[in-house]
Amino acid sequence: MLTFGQTLDAQVTLPQVVSALASASNGQAGTALEHIADRALPRSLVPSRAIDLGPRSSSIRVDAANPVKVNALSLLRAMLLLGNANRQLDLSVASNLPGGSGINVALMIGEPPANSPLIAVTDTNDVIVRTAQVRLKLETKIQTPLASVHLPVLAELGSASARITDIDCAPNSSAAVSLGVVTSPAMVAIGTVNDADFQDMGRPLDPKAARVVKLPLVSIDAEAELVLSDLGEKQVDFSRRDIDDGEVKTVSSSGLVAGAAKSLSDRMELEVNVLGIGLNLKALTTLVGDTVGLAAPVLDTVLGDLTGLLGVHVGQADARINALRCGKAKLV
């Protein structure tokens, strides 16, 4: 008979995992998961890359007195990330950008770092959980009366992490569990990279200036870069009520004071290349600046929605403690 740990180490398909998750759920959640399992692509994955059972790995029977409860959506998302690791997803997103246009999105998801699960059960303080690496490329084309503005935005999110720093078993403790959380190191840029570099998750992105306006006699290149790299841990405390309620607490990078795209538009540098004379260059540069400024809130919404679906955020990290039992330690 296989232990729980050996079972998670086995290679399985995405439909098998989601179906097992449905069996462990009830009500509408179980029905919805079965619906997803029936339609999931049969991609292979190893569940232990995302789940570390710690002291429960050697068990062969469920401990009914000490159940491990995990948010179904979080676990489903972790399995989907594993099943789609290092694959590119291309989307066309409709939007209400000035002048009317759309946004083409390319999304790359990397596997979580080795030996670093997304969900962990532990009775010690030495386990670190991390999110997966994510890359986004937003290609935006905005039509204006004077010129068409092409705005490429790149985002690369590294792995956010969390670890237990303290446990207080006092009944009314306001900090029953304390986590040390490091927000996702992120690079957001207005710029361009070739497809091969974008798809190579083993190398950091190195964006070059992008041609945002191209006319017969003039072109305008733009670039901007915002790097968020808070390397210090931020303490996040969870009371027993927070844990029982499943409260999610968000930690933000001190380097992000506004939306990422808005911050980029404020930092954008323009270079004008002229092939003729008699052109109103000030009108063109003003047009680019104003257009990018107006488009930035929409791009921030798209960026936030896409990364939020994956459980990651630019310059932020969400943390939750699913359960705590003192005496017989169990933490997820």
Tab-separated table of C-alpha atoms in Angstrom, residues 42-320:
chain	number	residue	atom	x	y	z
A	42	PRO	CA	-4.637	15.251	-20.046
A	43	ARG	CA	-1.378	16.995	-19.180
A	44	SER	CA	1.019	15.206	-16.845
A	45	LEU	CA	2.147	16.540	-13.497
A	46	VAL	CA	3.605	15.423	-10.174
A	47	PRO	CA	1.431	16.727	-7.294
A	48	SER	CA	4.294	16.717	-4.768
A	49	ARG	CA	5.843	19.632	-6.685
A	50	ALA	CA	3.058	21.760	-5.203
A	51	ILE	CA	2.046	19.881	-2.019
A	52	ASP	CA	4.376	18.943	0.831
A	53	LEU	CA	2.629	16.802	3.465
A	54	GLY	CA	5.604	16.971	5.805
A	55	PRO	CA	4.960	14.680	8.817
A	56	ARG	CA	1.883	13.226	7.091
A	57	SER	CA	3.876	11.916	4.094
A	58	SER	CA	4.523	8.501	5.679
A	59	SER	CA	0.870	7.959	6.652
A	60	ILE	CA	-1.361	5.444	4.880
A	61	ARG	CA	-4.607	6.275	6.700
A	62	VAL	CA	-6.575	9.474	7.175
A	63	ASP	CA	-6.462	10.878	10.705
A	64	ALA	CA	-10.146	11.742	11.153
A	65	ALA	CA	-9.445	13.555	14.417
A	66	ASN	CA	-6.964	15.923	12.747
A	67	PRO	CA	-8.178	16.676	9.227
A	68	VAL	CA	-6.112	18.861	6.922
A	69	LYS	CA	-8.385	21.445	5.333
A	70	VAL	CA	-7.235	23.254	2.196
A	71	ASN	CA	-9.014	25.868	0.113
A	72	ALA	CA	-10.251	24.016	-2.987
A	73	LEU	CA	-9.643	26.951	-5.338
A	74	SER	CA	-6.063	27.365	-4.094
A	75	LEU	CA	-5.339	23.672	-4.605
A	76	LEU	CA	-6.984	23.646	-8.038
A	77	ARG	CA	-4.972	26.680	-9.059
A	78	ALA	CA	-1.752	25.000	-7.893
A	79	MET	CA	-2.515	21.905	-9.982
A	80	LEU	CA	-3.392	23.992	-13.050
A	81	LEU	CA	-0.120	25.880	-12.695
A	82	LEU	CA	1.826	22.618	-12.623
A	83	GLY	CA	-0.101	21.204	-15.558
A	84	ASN	CA	0.580	24.281	-17.676
A	85	ALA	CA	4.123	25.100	-16.569
A	86	ASN	CA	6.410	26.564	-19.220
A	87	ARG	CA	3.584	26.858	-21.745
A	88	GLN	CA	2.557	30.068	-23.467
A	89	LEU	CA	-1.068	31.191	-23.528
A	90	ASP	CA	-2.103	33.838	-26.056
A	91	LEU	CA	-5.243	35.908	-25.505
A	92	SER	CA	-7.003	38.780	-27.240
A	93	VAL	CA	-8.618	41.081	-24.704
A	94	ALA	CA	-11.309	43.618	-25.607
A	95	SER	CA	-11.074	46.927	-23.779
A	96	ASN	CA	-12.295	50.506	-23.680
A	97	LEU	CA	-8.974	52.135	-24.530
A	98	PRO	CA	-9.073	55.684	-25.965
A	99	GLY	CA	-9.978	55.560	-29.640
A	100	GLY	CA	-11.115	51.951	-29.363
A	101	SER	CA	-8.688	49.066	-29.599
A	102	GLY	CA	-7.738	45.756	-28.062
A	103	ILE	CA	-4.911	44.166	-26.136
A	104	ASN	CA	-3.062	41.013	-27.135
A	105	VAL	CA	-1.706	39.118	-24.147
A	106	ALA	CA	1.001	36.458	-23.998
A	107	LEU	CA	1.281	34.592	-20.689
A	108	MET	CA	4.072	32.270	-19.544
A	109	ILE	CA	3.935	30.303	-16.276
A	110	GLY	CA	7.020	28.663	-14.827
A	111	GLU	CA	7.123	25.762	-12.383
A	112	PRO	CA	7.541	26.531	-8.682
A	113	PRO	CA	11.188	26.385	-7.552
A	114	ALA	CA	12.411	22.871	-6.781
A	115	ASN	CA	11.788	21.629	-3.232
A	116	SER	CA	9.522	24.596	-2.543
A	117	PRO	CA	5.812	23.717	-2.518
A	118	LEU	CA	2.849	26.032	-2.923
A	119	ILE	CA	1.028	24.322	-0.004
A	120	ALA	CA	2.705	22.664	2.981
A	121	VAL	CA	1.851	20.740	6.140
A	122	THR	CA	4.574	21.122	8.747
A	123	ASP	CA	5.400	20.708	12.415
A	124	THR	CA	8.619	22.736	12.169
A	125	ASN	CA	9.596	26.245	11.046
A	126	ASP	CA	11.890	25.212	8.215
A	127	VAL	CA	9.392	24.954	5.344
A	128	ILE	CA	9.151	27.810	2.835
A	129	VAL	CA	6.260	27.996	0.386
A	130	ARG	CA	6.651	29.905	-2.881
A	131	THR	CA	4.531	30.943	-5.821
A	132	ALA	CA	5.369	30.116	-9.439
A	133	GLN	CA	7.207	32.475	-11.774
A	134	VAL	CA	4.980	34.358	-14.230
A	135	ARG	CA	5.655	36.411	-17.349
A	136	LEU	CA	3.168	38.635	-19.163
A	137	LYS	CA	3.426	40.539	-22.414
A	138	LEU	CA	0.687	43.037	-23.266
A	139	GLU	CA	0.728	44.327	-26.840
A	140	THR	CA	-1.594	47.312	-27.074
A	141	LYS	CA	-2.492	49.267	-30.208
A	142	ILE	CA	-4.293	52.571	-29.729
A	143	GLN	CA	-5.716	54.464	-32.686
A	144	THR	CA	-5.637	58.280	-32.459
A	145	PRO	CA	-6.475	60.965	-35.077
A	146	LEU	CA	-2.783	61.821	-35.503
A	147	ALA	CA	-1.053	58.449	-35.320
A	148	SER	CA	-1.373	54.863	-34.152
A	149	VAL	CA	0.380	54.239	-30.830
A	150	HIS	CA	1.785	50.768	-30.157
A	151	LEU	CA	2.415	50.176	-26.459
A	152	PRO	CA	4.138	46.935	-25.385
A	153	VAL	CA	4.197	46.261	-21.624
A	154	LEU	CA	6.260	43.430	-20.149
A	155	ALA	CA	5.901	42.027	-16.650
A	156	GLU	CA	8.037	39.389	-14.966
A	157	LEU	CA	7.063	38.172	-11.510
A	158	GLY	CA	9.457	36.068	-9.511
A	159	SER	CA	8.501	33.810	-6.636
A	160	ALA	CA	6.920	35.316	-3.548
A	161	SER	CA	7.616	33.294	-0.395
A	162	ALA	CA	6.354	32.760	3.138
A	163	ARG	CA	7.647	30.877	6.169
A	164	ILE	CA	6.559	30.401	9.770
A	165	THR	CA	8.485	32.615	12.163
A	166	ASP	CA	6.525	32.009	15.371
A	167	ILE	CA	3.583	30.064	16.841
A	168	ASP	CA	1.789	31.165	20.009
A	169	CYS	CA	-0.611	28.586	21.438
A	170	ALA	CA	-2.176	30.958	24.008
A	171	PRO	CA	-6.000	30.773	23.588
A	172	ASN	CA	-6.555	34.483	22.865
A	173	SER	CA	-3.309	35.302	21.128
A	174	SER	CA	-3.531	37.996	18.443
A	175	ALA	CA	-0.530	36.360	16.768
A	176	ALA	CA	-1.243	32.633	16.967
A	177	VAL	CA	0.892	32.198	13.861
A	178	SER	CA	3.371	34.712	12.495
A	179	LEU	CA	4.667	34.486	8.947
A	180	GLY	CA	7.708	36.080	7.362
A	181	VAL	CA	6.536	37.084	3.877
A	182	VAL	CA	8.685	38.298	0.997
A	183	THR	CA	6.728	39.899	-1.833
A	184	SER	CA	7.228	38.780	-5.409
A	185	PRO	CA	10.270	40.444	-6.957
A	186	ALA	CA	8.953	42.006	-10.138
A	187	MET	CA	10.095	43.831	-13.226
A	188	VAL	CA	7.550	45.792	-15.246
A	189	ALA	CA	8.648	47.623	-18.374
A	190	ILE	CA	7.574	49.426	-21.493
A	191	GLY	CA	9.813	47.712	-24.010
A	192	THR	CA	10.200	44.737	-26.293
A	193	VAL	CA	11.915	41.330	-26.323
A	194	ASN	CA	11.945	38.658	-29.004
A	195	ASP	CA	9.734	35.594	-28.655
A	196	ALA	CA	12.609	33.206	-27.888
A	197	ASP	CA	13.827	35.322	-24.955
A	198	PHE	CA	10.277	35.713	-23.633
A	199	GLN	CA	9.755	31.940	-23.623
A	200	ASP	CA	13.095	31.144	-21.962
A	201	MET	CA	12.118	31.107	-18.269
A	202	GLY	CA	15.702	30.328	-17.289
A	203	ARG	CA	16.953	33.794	-18.232
A	204	PRO	CA	15.789	37.194	-16.950
A	205	LEU	CA	14.084	39.502	-19.425
A	206	ASP	CA	16.186	42.298	-20.889
A	207	PRO	CA	13.725	44.645	-22.629
A	208	LYS	CA	14.857	47.084	-25.294
A	209	ALA	CA	13.264	50.382	-26.284
A	210	ALA	CA	10.037	49.828	-28.232
A	211	ARG	CA	8.923	51.706	-31.331
A	212	VAL	CA	5.590	53.158	-30.230
A	213	VAL	CA	4.923	55.439	-33.235
A	214	LYS	CA	6.011	54.826	-36.816
A	215	LEU	CA	5.244	57.385	-39.542
A	216	PRO	CA	6.868	57.911	-42.957
A	217	LEU	CA	9.070	60.774	-41.723
A	218	VAL	CA	9.271	60.244	-37.981
A	219	SER	CA	9.311	57.474	-35.407
A	220	ILE	CA	9.218	57.511	-31.615
A	221	ASP	CA	10.834	54.950	-29.327
A	222	ALA	CA	9.830	54.600	-25.690
A	223	GLU	CA	11.206	52.775	-22.688
A	224	ALA	CA	10.566	52.631	-18.976
A	225	GLU	CA	11.347	50.094	-16.276
A	226	LEU	CA	10.083	49.564	-12.756
A	227	VAL	CA	11.859	47.052	-10.516
A	228	LEU	CA	10.333	45.896	-7.225
A	229	SER	CA	12.688	43.837	-5.092
A	230	ASP	CA	11.885	44.027	-1.405
A	231	LEU	CA	14.226	41.337	-0.125
A	232	GLY	CA	13.391	41.839	3.536
A	233	GLU	CA	10.709	39.777	5.247
A	234	LYS	CA	7.540	41.478	6.406
A	235	GLN	CA	5.849	39.995	9.469
A	236	VAL	CA	2.204	39.042	9.114
A	237	ASP	CA	0.286	37.889	12.198
A	238	PHE	CA	-2.780	35.641	12.199
A	239	SER	CA	-5.052	35.312	15.222
A	240	ARG	CA	-7.021	32.119	15.796
A	241	ARG	CA	-10.098	33.893	14.470
A	242	ASP	CA	-8.200	34.906	11.309
A	243	ILE	CA	-7.260	31.253	10.813
A	244	ASP	CA	-10.777	29.923	11.471
A	245	ASP	CA	-12.253	32.505	9.068
A	246	GLY	CA	-9.713	31.682	6.344
A	247	GLU	CA	-8.663	35.317	6.162
A	248	VAL	CA	-6.211	36.248	3.410
A	249	LYS	CA	-3.720	38.984	4.249
A	250	THR	CA	-1.917	40.947	1.547
A	251	VAL	CA	1.642	42.201	1.854
A	252	SER	CA	2.670	44.964	-0.563
A	253	SER	CA	6.070	46.051	-1.813
A	254	SER	CA	7.149	49.459	-0.553
A	255	GLY	CA	8.307	50.300	-4.085
A	256	LEU	CA	4.840	50.309	-5.672
A	257	VAL	CA	2.895	53.479	-4.860
A	258	ALA	CA	0.467	53.301	-7.796
A	259	GLY	CA	-0.551	50.851	-10.497
A	260	ALA	CA	2.356	49.340	-12.404
A	261	ALA	CA	1.329	50.739	-15.799
A	262	LYS	CA	0.620	54.158	-14.274
A	263	SER	CA	4.053	54.160	-12.642
A	264	LEU	CA	5.608	53.254	-15.994
A	265	SER	CA	3.801	56.043	-17.830
A	266	ASP	CA	5.187	58.545	-15.311
A	267	ARG	CA	8.740	57.229	-15.871
A	268	MET	CA	8.581	56.812	-19.656
A	269	GLU	CA	11.438	58.214	-21.723
A	270	LEU	CA	10.863	59.067	-25.392
A	271	GLU	CA	13.367	59.258	-28.238
A	272	VAL	CA	12.270	60.929	-31.495
A	273	ASN	CA	13.873	59.914	-34.788
A	274	VAL	CA	13.276	62.470	-37.581
A	275	LEU	CA	13.778	61.876	-41.310
A	276	GLY	CA	12.272	65.140	-42.524
A	277	ILE	CA	11.561	68.716	-41.486
A	278	GLY	CA	8.512	70.796	-40.691
A	279	LEU	CA	7.038	68.277	-38.248
A	280	ASN	CA	5.312	69.230	-35.018
A	281	LEU	CA	7.384	66.971	-32.782
A	282	LYS	CA	5.967	68.425	-29.589
A	283	ALA	CA	2.473	67.461	-30.705
A	284	LEU	CA	3.623	63.886	-31.343
A	285	THR	CA	5.432	63.451	-28.035
A	286	THR	CA	2.497	64.992	-26.171
A	287	LEU	CA	0.188	62.611	-28.000
A	288	VAL	CA	2.224	59.592	-26.915
A	289	GLY	CA	2.451	60.753	-23.301
A	290	ASP	CA	-1.253	61.568	-23.046
A	291	THR	CA	-2.323	58.342	-24.771
A	292	VAL	CA	-0.178	56.160	-22.528
A	293	GLY	CA	-1.396	58.045	-19.443
A	294	LEU	CA	-5.043	57.469	-20.411
A	295	ALA	CA	-4.455	53.805	-21.254
A	296	ALA	CA	-2.508	53.041	-18.050
A	297	PRO	CA	-5.527	52.478	-15.726
A	298	VAL	CA	-7.038	50.006	-18.219
A	299	LEU	CA	-3.733	48.149	-18.551
A	300	ASP	CA	-3.414	48.029	-14.756
A	301	THR	CA	-6.863	46.437	-14.561
A	302	VAL	CA	-5.955	43.811	-17.172
A	303	LEU	CA	-2.614	43.121	-15.470
A	304	GLY	CA	-4.256	42.844	-12.050
A	305	ASP	CA	-7.064	40.575	-13.252
A	306	LEU	CA	-4.742	38.181	-15.091
A	307	THR	CA	-2.197	37.873	-12.296
A	308	GLY	CA	-4.982	37.674	-9.693
A	309	LEU	CA	-6.450	34.630	-11.429
A	310	LEU	CA	-3.067	32.947	-10.995
A	311	GLY	CA	-2.888	33.891	-7.327
A	312	VAL	CA	0.008	36.300	-7.796
A	313	HIS	CA	0.195	40.082	-7.962
A	314	VAL	CA	2.746	42.647	-9.086
A	315	GLY	CA	4.637	43.696	-5.958
A	316	GLN	CA	2.262	41.859	-3.624
A	317	ALA	CA	1.853	38.525	-1.872
A	318	ASP	CA	-1.294	36.957	-0.389
A	319	ALA	CA	-0.886	34.679	2.630
A	320	ARG	CA	-3.313	32.497	4.552
